Short mmCIF file of C-alpha atoms in Angstrom, two decimals:
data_model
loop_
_atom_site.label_atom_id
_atom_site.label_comp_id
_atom_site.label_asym_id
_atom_site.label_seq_id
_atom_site.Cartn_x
_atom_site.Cartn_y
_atom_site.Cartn_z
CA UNK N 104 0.00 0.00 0.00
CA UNK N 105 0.98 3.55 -0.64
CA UNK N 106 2.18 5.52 2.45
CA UNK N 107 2.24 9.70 2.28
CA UNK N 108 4.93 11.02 4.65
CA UNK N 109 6.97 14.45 5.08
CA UNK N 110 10.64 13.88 6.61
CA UNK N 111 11.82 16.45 9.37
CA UNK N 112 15.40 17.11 9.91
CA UNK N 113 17.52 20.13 10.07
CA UNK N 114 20.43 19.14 8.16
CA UNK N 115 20.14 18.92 4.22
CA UNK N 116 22.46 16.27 3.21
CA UNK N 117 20.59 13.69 5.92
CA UNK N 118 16.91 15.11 4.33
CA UNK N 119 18.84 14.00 0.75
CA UNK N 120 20.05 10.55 1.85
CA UNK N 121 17.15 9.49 3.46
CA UNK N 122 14.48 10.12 0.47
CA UNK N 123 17.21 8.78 -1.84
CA UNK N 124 16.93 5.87 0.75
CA UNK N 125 13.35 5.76 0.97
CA UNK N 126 13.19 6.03 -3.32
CA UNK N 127 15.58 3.35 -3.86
CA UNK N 128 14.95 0.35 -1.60
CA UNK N 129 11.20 1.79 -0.10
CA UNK N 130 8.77 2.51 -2.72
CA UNK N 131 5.56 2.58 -1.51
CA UNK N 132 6.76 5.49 0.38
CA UNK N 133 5.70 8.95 -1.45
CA UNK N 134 7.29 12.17 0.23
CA UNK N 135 5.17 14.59 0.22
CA UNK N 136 7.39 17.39 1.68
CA UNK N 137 10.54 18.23 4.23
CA UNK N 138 10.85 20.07 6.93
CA UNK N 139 14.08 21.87 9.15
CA UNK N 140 12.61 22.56 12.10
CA UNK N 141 9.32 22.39 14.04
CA UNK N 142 7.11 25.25 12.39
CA UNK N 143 7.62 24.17 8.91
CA UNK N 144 6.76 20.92 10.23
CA UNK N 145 3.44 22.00 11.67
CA UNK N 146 2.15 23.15 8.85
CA UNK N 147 3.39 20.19 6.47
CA UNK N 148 1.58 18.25 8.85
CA UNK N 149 -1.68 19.90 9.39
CA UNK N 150 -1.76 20.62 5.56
CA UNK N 151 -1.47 16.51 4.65
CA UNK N 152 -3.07 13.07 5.27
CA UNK N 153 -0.30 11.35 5.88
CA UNK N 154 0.67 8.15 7.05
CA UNK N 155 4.25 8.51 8.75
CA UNK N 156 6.47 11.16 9.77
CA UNK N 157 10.47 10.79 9.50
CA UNK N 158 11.68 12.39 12.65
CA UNK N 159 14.80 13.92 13.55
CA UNK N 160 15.13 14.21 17.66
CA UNK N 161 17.21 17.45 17.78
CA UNK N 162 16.21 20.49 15.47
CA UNK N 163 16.67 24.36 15.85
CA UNK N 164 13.74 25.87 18.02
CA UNK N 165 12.48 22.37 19.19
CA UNK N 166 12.63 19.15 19.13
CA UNK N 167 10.87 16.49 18.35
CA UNK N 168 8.65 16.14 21.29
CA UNK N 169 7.97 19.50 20.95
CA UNK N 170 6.28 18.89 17.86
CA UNK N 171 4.32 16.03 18.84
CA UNK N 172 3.05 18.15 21.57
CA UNK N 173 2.03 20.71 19.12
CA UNK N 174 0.13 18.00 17.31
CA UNK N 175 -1.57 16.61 19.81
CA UNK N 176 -4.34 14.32 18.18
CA UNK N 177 -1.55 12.01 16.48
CA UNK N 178 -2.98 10.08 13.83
CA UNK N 179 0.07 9.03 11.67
CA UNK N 180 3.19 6.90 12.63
CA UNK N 181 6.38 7.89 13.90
CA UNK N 182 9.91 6.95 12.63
CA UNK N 183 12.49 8.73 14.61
CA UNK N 184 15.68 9.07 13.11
CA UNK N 185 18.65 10.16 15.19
CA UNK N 186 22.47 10.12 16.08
CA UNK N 187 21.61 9.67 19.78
CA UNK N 188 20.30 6.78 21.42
CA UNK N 189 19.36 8.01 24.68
CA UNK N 190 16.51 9.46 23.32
CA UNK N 191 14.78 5.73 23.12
CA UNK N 192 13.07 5.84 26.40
CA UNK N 193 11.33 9.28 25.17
CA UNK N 194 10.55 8.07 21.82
CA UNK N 195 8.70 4.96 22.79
CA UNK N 196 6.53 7.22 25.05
CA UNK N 197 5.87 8.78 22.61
CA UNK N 198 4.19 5.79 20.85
CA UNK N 199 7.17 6.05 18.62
CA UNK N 200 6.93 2.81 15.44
CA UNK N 201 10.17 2.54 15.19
CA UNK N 202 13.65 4.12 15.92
CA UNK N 203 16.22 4.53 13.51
CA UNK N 204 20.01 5.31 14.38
CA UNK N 205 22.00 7.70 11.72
CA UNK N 206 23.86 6.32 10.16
CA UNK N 207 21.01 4.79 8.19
CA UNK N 208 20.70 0.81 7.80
CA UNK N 209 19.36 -0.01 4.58
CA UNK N 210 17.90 -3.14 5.78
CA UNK N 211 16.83 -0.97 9.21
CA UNK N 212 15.11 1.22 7.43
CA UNK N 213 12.94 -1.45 5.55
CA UNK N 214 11.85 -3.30 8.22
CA UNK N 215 10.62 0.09 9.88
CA UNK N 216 8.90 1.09 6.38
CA UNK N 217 7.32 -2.82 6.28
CA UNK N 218 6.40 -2.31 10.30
CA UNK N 219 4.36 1.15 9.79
CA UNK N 220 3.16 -0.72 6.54
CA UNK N 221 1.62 -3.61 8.59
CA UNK N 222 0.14 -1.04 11.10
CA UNK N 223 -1.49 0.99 8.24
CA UNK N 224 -2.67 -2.20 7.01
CA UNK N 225 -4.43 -3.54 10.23
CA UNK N 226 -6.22 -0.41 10.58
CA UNK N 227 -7.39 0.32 6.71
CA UNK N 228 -8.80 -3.52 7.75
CA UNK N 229 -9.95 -3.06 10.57
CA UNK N 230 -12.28 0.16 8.97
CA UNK N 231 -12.94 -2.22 6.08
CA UNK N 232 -15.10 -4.35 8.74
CA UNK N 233 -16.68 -1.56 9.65
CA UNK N 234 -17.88 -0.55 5.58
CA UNK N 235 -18.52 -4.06 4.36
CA UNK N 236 -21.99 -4.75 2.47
CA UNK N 237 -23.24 -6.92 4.91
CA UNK N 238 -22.70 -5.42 8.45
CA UNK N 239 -23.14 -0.96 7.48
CA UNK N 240 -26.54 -1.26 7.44
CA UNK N 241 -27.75 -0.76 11.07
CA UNK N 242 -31.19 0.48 12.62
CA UNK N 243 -32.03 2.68 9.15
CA UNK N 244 -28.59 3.78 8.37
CA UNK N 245 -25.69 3.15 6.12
CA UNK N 246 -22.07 4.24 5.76
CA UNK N 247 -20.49 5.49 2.65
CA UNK N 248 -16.40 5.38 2.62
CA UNK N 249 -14.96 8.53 2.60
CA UNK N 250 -11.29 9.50 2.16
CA UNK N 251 -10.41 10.54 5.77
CA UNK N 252 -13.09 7.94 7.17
CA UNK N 253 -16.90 7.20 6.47
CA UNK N 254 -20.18 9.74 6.32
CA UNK N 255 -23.59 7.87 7.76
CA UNK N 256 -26.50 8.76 5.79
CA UNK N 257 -30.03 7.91 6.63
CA UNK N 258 -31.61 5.18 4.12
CA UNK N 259 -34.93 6.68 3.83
CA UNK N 260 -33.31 9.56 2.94
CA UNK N 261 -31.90 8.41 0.08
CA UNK N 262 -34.02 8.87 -3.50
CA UNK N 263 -31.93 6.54 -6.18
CA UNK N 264 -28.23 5.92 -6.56
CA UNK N 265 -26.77 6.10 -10.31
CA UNK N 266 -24.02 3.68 -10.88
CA UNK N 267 -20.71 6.28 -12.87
CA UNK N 268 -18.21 3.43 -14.06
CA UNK N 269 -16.41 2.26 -10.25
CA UNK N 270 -18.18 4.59 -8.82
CA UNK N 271 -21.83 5.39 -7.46
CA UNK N 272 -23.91 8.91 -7.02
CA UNK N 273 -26.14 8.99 -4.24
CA UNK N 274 -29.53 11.02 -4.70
CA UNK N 275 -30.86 12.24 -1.53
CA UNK N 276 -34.36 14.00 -0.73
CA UNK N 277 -32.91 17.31 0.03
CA UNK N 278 -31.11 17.88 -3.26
CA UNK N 279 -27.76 16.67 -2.49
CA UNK N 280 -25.85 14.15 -3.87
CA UNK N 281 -22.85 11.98 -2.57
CA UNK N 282 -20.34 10.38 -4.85
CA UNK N 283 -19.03 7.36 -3.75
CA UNK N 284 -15.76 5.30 -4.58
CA UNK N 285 -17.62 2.03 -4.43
CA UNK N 286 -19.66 0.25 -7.67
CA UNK N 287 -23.77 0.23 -7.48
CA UNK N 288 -23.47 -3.98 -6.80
CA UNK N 289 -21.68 -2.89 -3.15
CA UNK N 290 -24.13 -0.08 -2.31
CA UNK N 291 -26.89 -2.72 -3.67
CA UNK N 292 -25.78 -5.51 -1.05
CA UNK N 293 -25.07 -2.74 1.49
CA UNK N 294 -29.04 -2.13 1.23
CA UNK N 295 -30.16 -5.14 0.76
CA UNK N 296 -31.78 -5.09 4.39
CA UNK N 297 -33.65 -1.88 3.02
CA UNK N 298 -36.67 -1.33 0.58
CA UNK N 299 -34.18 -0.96 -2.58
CA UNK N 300 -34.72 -2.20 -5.86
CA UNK N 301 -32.28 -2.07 -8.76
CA UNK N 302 -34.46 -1.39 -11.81
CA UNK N 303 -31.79 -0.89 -14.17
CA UNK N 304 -28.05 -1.66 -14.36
CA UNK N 305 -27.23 1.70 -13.73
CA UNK N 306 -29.82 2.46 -11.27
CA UNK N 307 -30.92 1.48 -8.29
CA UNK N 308 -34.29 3.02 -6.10
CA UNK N 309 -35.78 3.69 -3.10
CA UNK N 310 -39.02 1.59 -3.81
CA UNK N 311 -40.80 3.57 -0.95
CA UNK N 312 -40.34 6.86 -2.83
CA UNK N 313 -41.97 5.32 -6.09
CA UNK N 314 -44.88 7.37 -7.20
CA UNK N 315 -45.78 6.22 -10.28
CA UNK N 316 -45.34 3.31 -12.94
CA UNK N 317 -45.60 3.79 -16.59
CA UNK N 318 -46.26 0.47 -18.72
CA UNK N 319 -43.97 -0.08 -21.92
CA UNK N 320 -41.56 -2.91 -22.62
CA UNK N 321 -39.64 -2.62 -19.38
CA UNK N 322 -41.84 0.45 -18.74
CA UNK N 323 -40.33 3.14 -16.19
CA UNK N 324 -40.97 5.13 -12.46
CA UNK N 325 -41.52 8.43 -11.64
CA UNK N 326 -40.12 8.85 -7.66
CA UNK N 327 -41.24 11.58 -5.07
CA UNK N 328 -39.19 14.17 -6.76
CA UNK N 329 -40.13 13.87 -10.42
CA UNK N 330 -37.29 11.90 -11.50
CA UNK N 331 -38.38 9.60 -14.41
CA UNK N 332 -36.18 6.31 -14.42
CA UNK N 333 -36.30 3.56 -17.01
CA UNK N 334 -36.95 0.00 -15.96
CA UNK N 335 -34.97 -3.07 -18.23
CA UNK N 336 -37.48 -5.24 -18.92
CA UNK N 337 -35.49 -7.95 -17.25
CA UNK N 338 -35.83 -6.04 -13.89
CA UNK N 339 -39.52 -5.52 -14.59
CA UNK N 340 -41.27 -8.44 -12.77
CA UNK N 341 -38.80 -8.07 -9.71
CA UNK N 342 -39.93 -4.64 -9.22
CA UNK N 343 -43.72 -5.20 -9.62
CA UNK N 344 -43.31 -7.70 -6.96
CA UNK N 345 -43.11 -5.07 -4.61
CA UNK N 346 -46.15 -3.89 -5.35
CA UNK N 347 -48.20 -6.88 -5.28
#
């Protein structure tokens, strides 16, 4: 999996080795910026999503733990990287991954890239449980994945959702709409405890908000909100069903 992560250090020519380092022999690691010293840090930091942070211990104007106070909610790994190993103790209070002397180990540093890979892992997993088809449907509600996480929308709330190649647009009754990075077969299994009907290949409907049928070959609705949709005739008789 891909990781994002900024390095902090003060000295150039460490910054340099290490992303040649982390190019080379790590690449699933993308660098998305550097740092010197704590400010630039901060705002490298609060400005990404990322994954891990290469840390120097000792830096102009701070240090390390200085920034991690600054952080405070910390939710991205920690690779220190330093000359001094007396600073272990601190680091692993700091819920520190992994602890790198200078000068870099090769095979060090991929085992600490691999370890913060494992941990990312577990946890994209762990949230996986939490969006599968099956279980996000609870007590009327159902979550959509998001990039930082998952949004909980209300399913009688929902109109129709439009299938938009691997992805899906949500409809909802107050004009909005939600695109989702997930095909119209998930959302259709992650409703299937729900009154939802797939009418079409590329469309799937909230058969409580169906207003009207119009006959023809497959025929086609009208919902709560005008919206005409045509019915394949192949979905026809599962739909009808609902009404009998």
């Amino acid at each position: 999996m891909k990781l994002n992560a900024i390095i902090v250090e003060d000295e150039k020519t460490s910054r340099d080795i290490l992303k040649n380092y982390l190019a080379k022999y790590c690449p699933n690691i993308s660098v998305l910026g550097e740092a010197e010293n704590v400010d630039e840090a901060l705002v490298l930091i609060r400005n990404n999503n990322l994954d891990v942070v290469f840390l120097d211990v000792e830096m102009p104007y701070g240090n390390a733990f200085d920034l991690l106070d600054k952080v405070g909610d910390i939710d991205f790994q920690t690779i220190f990287v330093t000359a001094y190993n007396h600073y272990a103790i601190d680091a692993l209070n700091a819920h520190a991954s992994y602890y790198l002397m200078k000068p870099i180990s090769i095979d060090e540093l991929i085992k600490a890239v691999d370890y913060v890979t494992e941990i990312r892992s577990k946890e994209d997993a762990l949230q996986d449980q939490v969006l599968v088809p099956k279980t996000n449907s609870v007590d009327g509600k159902i979550t959509i994945p998001q990039q930082n996480g998952f949004e909980v929308l209300e399913t009688n709330n929902i109109l129709y959702c439009k299938a938009d190649d691997n992805y899906t647009e949500i409809f909802l009754k107050d004009n909005k709409k939600k695109l989702v990075s997930k095909t119209l077969k998930y959302i259709e299994e992650a409703l299937s405890a729900a009154n939802f009907a797939r009418v079409h290949k590329s469309y799937l409907v909230n058969v409580d908000e169906i207003v009207k049928y119009l006959k023809g070959k497959g025929g086609s609705i009208v919902l709560s909100n005008g919206k005409e949709i045509m019915v394949s005739a192949s979905k026809k008789s599962d739909l009808l069903s609902y009404f009998k």
